[in-house]
mmCIF file of C-alpha atoms in Angstrom:
data_model
loop_
_atom_site.group_PDB
_atom_site.id
_atom_site.type_symbol
_atom_site.label_atom_id
_atom_site.label_comp_id
_atom_site.label_asym_id
_atom_site.label_seq_id
_atom_site.Cartn_x
_atom_site.Cartn_y
_atom_site.Cartn_z
ATOM 1 C CA UNK A 619 -65.790 11.398 -33.785
ATOM 2 C CA UNK A 620 -64.864 14.895 -34.973
ATOM 3 C CA UNK A 621 -67.586 17.600 -35.314
ATOM 4 C CA UNK A 622 -68.141 19.445 -38.313
ATOM 5 C CA UNK A 623 -70.215 22.311 -37.807
ATOM 6 C CA UNK A 624 -72.505 23.322 -40.564
ATOM 7 C CA UNK A 625 -71.333 20.626 -42.937
ATOM 8 C CA UNK A 626 -72.518 17.449 -41.252
ATOM 9 C CA UNK A 627 -75.265 16.138 -38.821
ATOM 10 C CA UNK A 628 -74.107 14.586 -35.562
ATOM 11 C CA UNK A 629 -74.798 11.184 -37.370
ATOM 12 C CA UNK A 630 -72.317 12.170 -39.895
ATOM 13 C CA UNK A 631 -74.915 12.789 -42.773
ATOM 14 C CA UNK A 632 -73.754 15.746 -45.070
ATOM 15 C CA UNK A 633 -75.895 19.106 -44.913
ATOM 16 C CA UNK A 634 -76.187 20.605 -48.514
ATOM 17 C CA UNK A 635 -76.814 24.090 -48.636
ATOM 18 C CA UNK A 636 -77.572 24.025 -52.594
ATOM 19 C CA UNK A 637 -76.956 21.545 -55.545
ATOM 20 C CA UNK A 638 -75.323 24.307 -57.300
ATOM 21 C CA UNK A 639 -72.062 26.313 -56.300
ATOM 22 C CA UNK A 640 -72.853 29.740 -55.019
ATOM 23 C CA UNK A 641 -71.109 32.747 -56.619
ATOM 24 C CA UNK A 642 -70.850 36.331 -55.377
ATOM 25 C CA UNK A 643 -70.830 39.414 -57.467
ATOM 26 C CA UNK A 644 -69.981 42.677 -56.157
ATOM 27 C CA UNK A 645 -67.897 45.604 -55.284
ATOM 28 C CA UNK A 646 -65.269 45.035 -52.559
ATOM 29 C CA UNK A 647 -64.937 48.252 -50.679
ATOM 30 C CA UNK A 648 -62.390 49.131 -48.173
ATOM 31 C CA UNK A 649 -61.630 51.775 -45.557
ATOM 32 C CA UNK A 650 -60.279 54.896 -46.841
ATOM 33 C CA UNK A 651 -58.377 55.728 -43.694
ATOM 34 C CA UNK A 652 -56.891 53.399 -40.865
ATOM 35 C CA UNK A 653 -54.614 53.930 -37.905
ATOM 36 C CA UNK A 654 -52.074 51.582 -36.588
ATOM 37 C CA UNK A 655 -51.481 51.874 -33.008
ATOM 38 C CA UNK A 656 -48.061 50.669 -31.796
ATOM 39 C CA UNK A 657 -48.299 51.764 -28.530
ATOM 40 C CA UNK A 658 -49.106 50.299 -25.090
ATOM 41 C CA UNK A 659 -52.698 49.300 -24.822
ATOM 42 C CA UNK A 660 -54.797 49.235 -21.541
ATOM 43 C CA UNK A 661 -58.026 47.294 -21.655
ATOM 44 C CA UNK A 662 -60.233 47.587 -18.399
ATOM 45 C CA UNK A 663 -63.304 45.292 -17.851
ATOM 46 C CA UNK A 664 -65.415 46.709 -15.098
ATOM 47 C CA UNK A 665 -68.040 43.471 -14.181
ATOM 48 C CA UNK A 666 -71.004 43.852 -12.216
ATOM 49 C CA UNK A 667 -70.578 41.438 -9.053
ATOM 50 C CA UNK A 668 -71.997 38.044 -10.007
ATOM 51 C CA UNK A 669 -72.247 38.490 -13.621
ATOM 52 C CA UNK A 670 -70.407 36.160 -15.543
ATOM 53 C CA UNK A 671 -68.958 38.002 -18.216
ATOM 54 C CA UNK A 672 -66.457 35.121 -19.581
ATOM 55 C CA UNK A 673 -66.563 34.941 -23.526
ATOM 56 C CA UNK A 674 -67.654 38.610 -23.983
ATOM 57 C CA UNK A 675 -66.342 41.246 -26.334
ATOM 58 C CA UNK A 676 -63.319 42.423 -23.877
ATOM 59 C CA UNK A 677 -62.068 38.658 -23.722
ATOM 60 C CA UNK A 678 -62.222 38.406 -27.570
ATOM 61 C CA UNK A 679 -60.210 41.805 -28.015
ATOM 62 C CA UNK A 680 -57.699 40.803 -25.611
ATOM 63 C CA UNK A 681 -57.229 37.485 -27.305
ATOM 64 C CA UNK A 682 -57.259 38.876 -30.587
ATOM 65 C CA UNK A 683 -54.680 41.388 -29.694
ATOM 66 C CA UNK A 684 -52.410 39.007 -27.704
ATOM 67 C CA UNK A 685 -50.804 37.617 -30.879
ATOM 68 C CA UNK A 686 -49.558 41.083 -32.023
ATOM 69 C CA UNK A 687 -48.376 42.863 -28.755
ATOM 70 C CA UNK A 688 -46.205 41.631 -25.914
ATOM 71 C CA UNK A 689 -47.002 41.509 -22.106
ATOM 72 C CA UNK A 690 -45.242 44.871 -21.662
ATOM 73 C CA UNK A 691 -47.433 46.595 -24.525
ATOM 74 C CA UNK A 692 -51.039 44.798 -23.525
ATOM 75 C CA UNK A 693 -52.493 44.832 -20.188
ATOM 76 C CA UNK A 694 -56.004 43.537 -19.513
ATOM 77 C CA UNK A 695 -57.587 44.084 -16.128
ATOM 78 C CA UNK A 696 -60.798 42.652 -15.276
ATOM 79 C CA UNK A 697 -62.435 44.776 -12.161
ATOM 80 C CA UNK A 698 -65.373 43.468 -10.214
ATOM 81 C CA UNK A 699 -67.138 46.189 -8.659
ATOM 82 C CA UNK A 700 -69.980 46.240 -6.137
ATOM 83 C CA UNK A 701 -70.879 49.800 -4.234
ATOM 84 C CA UNK A 702 -74.408 48.804 -3.435
ATOM 85 C CA UNK A 703 -73.801 50.305 0.251
ATOM 86 C CA UNK A 704 -72.161 53.186 1.516
ATOM 87 C CA UNK A 705 -69.510 50.928 3.017
ATOM 88 C CA UNK A 706 -68.987 49.168 -0.276
ATOM 89 C CA UNK A 707 -68.780 52.559 -1.999
ATOM 90 C CA UNK A 708 -66.161 53.458 0.413
ATOM 91 C CA UNK A 709 -64.173 50.518 -0.110
ATOM 92 C CA UNK A 710 -64.592 50.920 -4.106
ATOM 93 C CA UNK A 711 -63.240 54.567 -3.708
ATOM 94 C CA UNK A 712 -60.122 53.230 -1.946
ATOM 95 C CA UNK A 713 -59.787 50.441 -4.431
ATOM 96 C CA UNK A 714 -60.264 52.548 -7.627
ATOM 97 C CA UNK A 715 -57.597 54.766 -6.019
ATOM 98 C CA UNK A 716 -55.127 52.070 -5.859
ATOM 99 C CA UNK A 717 -56.061 51.105 -9.125
ATOM 100 C CA UNK A 718 -55.477 54.169 -10.640
ATOM 101 C CA UNK A 719 -51.919 54.642 -8.843
ATOM 102 C CA UNK A 720 -51.166 50.991 -10.067
ATOM 103 C CA UNK A 721 -51.997 51.733 -13.828
ATOM 104 C CA UNK A 722 -50.877 55.472 -13.947
ATOM 105 C CA UNK A 723 -52.331 57.759 -16.280
ATOM 106 C CA UNK A 724 -49.836 58.554 -18.998
ATOM 107 C CA UNK A 725 -48.141 55.333 -20.059
ATOM 108 C CA UNK A 726 -50.762 53.990 -22.262
ATOM 109 C CA UNK A 727 -51.223 55.119 -25.776
ATOM 110 C CA UNK A 728 -54.711 53.537 -25.953
ATOM 111 C CA UNK A 729 -57.122 52.963 -23.002
ATOM 112 C CA UNK A 730 -60.158 50.800 -23.769
ATOM 113 C CA UNK A 731 -62.781 50.561 -21.058
ATOM 114 C CA UNK A 732 -65.770 48.031 -20.991
ATOM 115 C CA UNK A 733 -68.496 48.202 -18.503
ATOM 116 C CA UNK A 734 -70.806 44.967 -17.961
ATOM 117 C CA UNK A 735 -73.488 45.668 -15.979
ATOM 118 C CA UNK A 736 -77.486 44.888 -15.682
ATOM 119 C CA UNK A 737 -80.001 47.576 -15.765
ATOM 120 C CA UNK A 738 -83.457 47.879 -14.053
ATOM 121 C CA UNK A 739 -85.840 47.235 -16.825
ATOM 122 C CA UNK A 740 -88.561 49.544 -15.843
ATOM 123 C CA UNK A 741 -86.414 52.628 -15.380
ATOM 124 C CA UNK A 742 -83.149 52.045 -16.933
ATOM 125 C CA UNK A 743 -80.959 52.471 -13.826
ATOM 126 C CA UNK A 744 -78.040 50.515 -13.669
ATOM 127 C CA UNK A 745 -77.220 48.193 -10.984
ATOM 128 C CA UNK A 746 -74.311 49.710 -8.663
ATOM 129 C CA UNK A 747 -73.955 46.451 -6.457
ATOM 130 C CA UNK A 748 -75.728 44.377 -3.774
ATOM 131 C CA UNK A 749 -77.524 45.196 -0.384
ATOM 132 C CA UNK A 750 -76.577 43.135 2.561
ATOM 133 C CA UNK A 751 -79.239 40.992 2.064
ATOM 134 C CA UNK A 752 -78.291 40.331 -1.613
ATOM 135 C CA UNK A 753 -80.731 42.499 -3.753
ATOM 136 C CA UNK A 754 -79.699 44.696 -6.247
ATOM 137 C CA UNK A 755 -79.230 48.269 -5.719
ATOM 138 C CA UNK A 756 -79.920 50.740 -8.804
ATOM 139 C CA UNK A 757 -78.912 53.908 -9.215
ATOM 140 C CA UNK A 758 -79.192 56.648 -12.222
ATOM 141 C CA UNK A 759 -76.887 56.318 -15.055
ATOM 142 C CA UNK A 760 -75.191 59.862 -13.904
ATOM 143 C CA UNK A 761 -74.645 58.765 -10.692
ATOM 144 C CA UNK A 762 -73.208 55.099 -11.685
ATOM 145 C CA UNK A 763 -70.516 56.797 -13.881
ATOM 146 C CA UNK A 764 -69.594 59.148 -11.362
ATOM 147 C CA UNK A 765 -69.168 56.059 -8.585
ATOM 148 C CA UNK A 766 -67.392 53.840 -11.117
ATOM 149 C CA UNK A 767 -64.867 56.298 -12.023
ATOM 150 C CA UNK A 768 -64.395 57.722 -8.644
ATOM 151 C CA UNK A 769 -61.207 57.612 -6.456
ATOM 152 C CA UNK A 770 -58.486 58.705 -9.346
ATOM 153 C CA UNK A 771 -60.006 56.951 -12.045
ATOM 154 C CA UNK A 772 -61.714 59.932 -13.877
ATOM 155 C CA UNK A 773 -58.183 61.270 -15.444
ATOM 156 C CA UNK A 774 -57.919 57.679 -16.823
ATOM 157 C CA UNK A 775 -61.193 57.784 -18.546
ATOM 158 C CA UNK A 776 -60.367 61.007 -20.300
ATOM 159 C CA UNK A 777 -59.127 60.511 -23.878
ATOM 160 C CA UNK A 778 -60.117 56.840 -23.901
ATOM 161 C CA UNK A 779 -62.150 54.700 -25.744
ATOM 162 C CA UNK A 780 -65.583 53.310 -23.891
#
């Protein structure tokens, strides 16, 4: 049996919002200026280890843009990060260096960065990764950004949309 959200109940009974039709009167406003981006777009989604980011805004944006861009002009990367220990931070810097070398910094007209991470509620510190025992490691936001965009990723961040 098909499902009709907001129009029928699961049993098939109609859901009526009103017995009268709804009319909307008002002014339609539009943007006075817009920009069309035809060049290559890079979308990088940095995801904290263990965080389920499926169905988030980065995926929705990529899915919407896929209809208008070819594979050569739209690149979506989901990068899982964990730099909760010194060893993991060294590995992250190496991974970030190779990521930066692979992407290049000048070929994308638009660069959009998303960061999905949890924070420590009491101090607003951001989780950088996991310790050996699996507990979360939180660092100040400034440190977090320095760690995340280390290893050659900093030039990519310049003139990007975050």
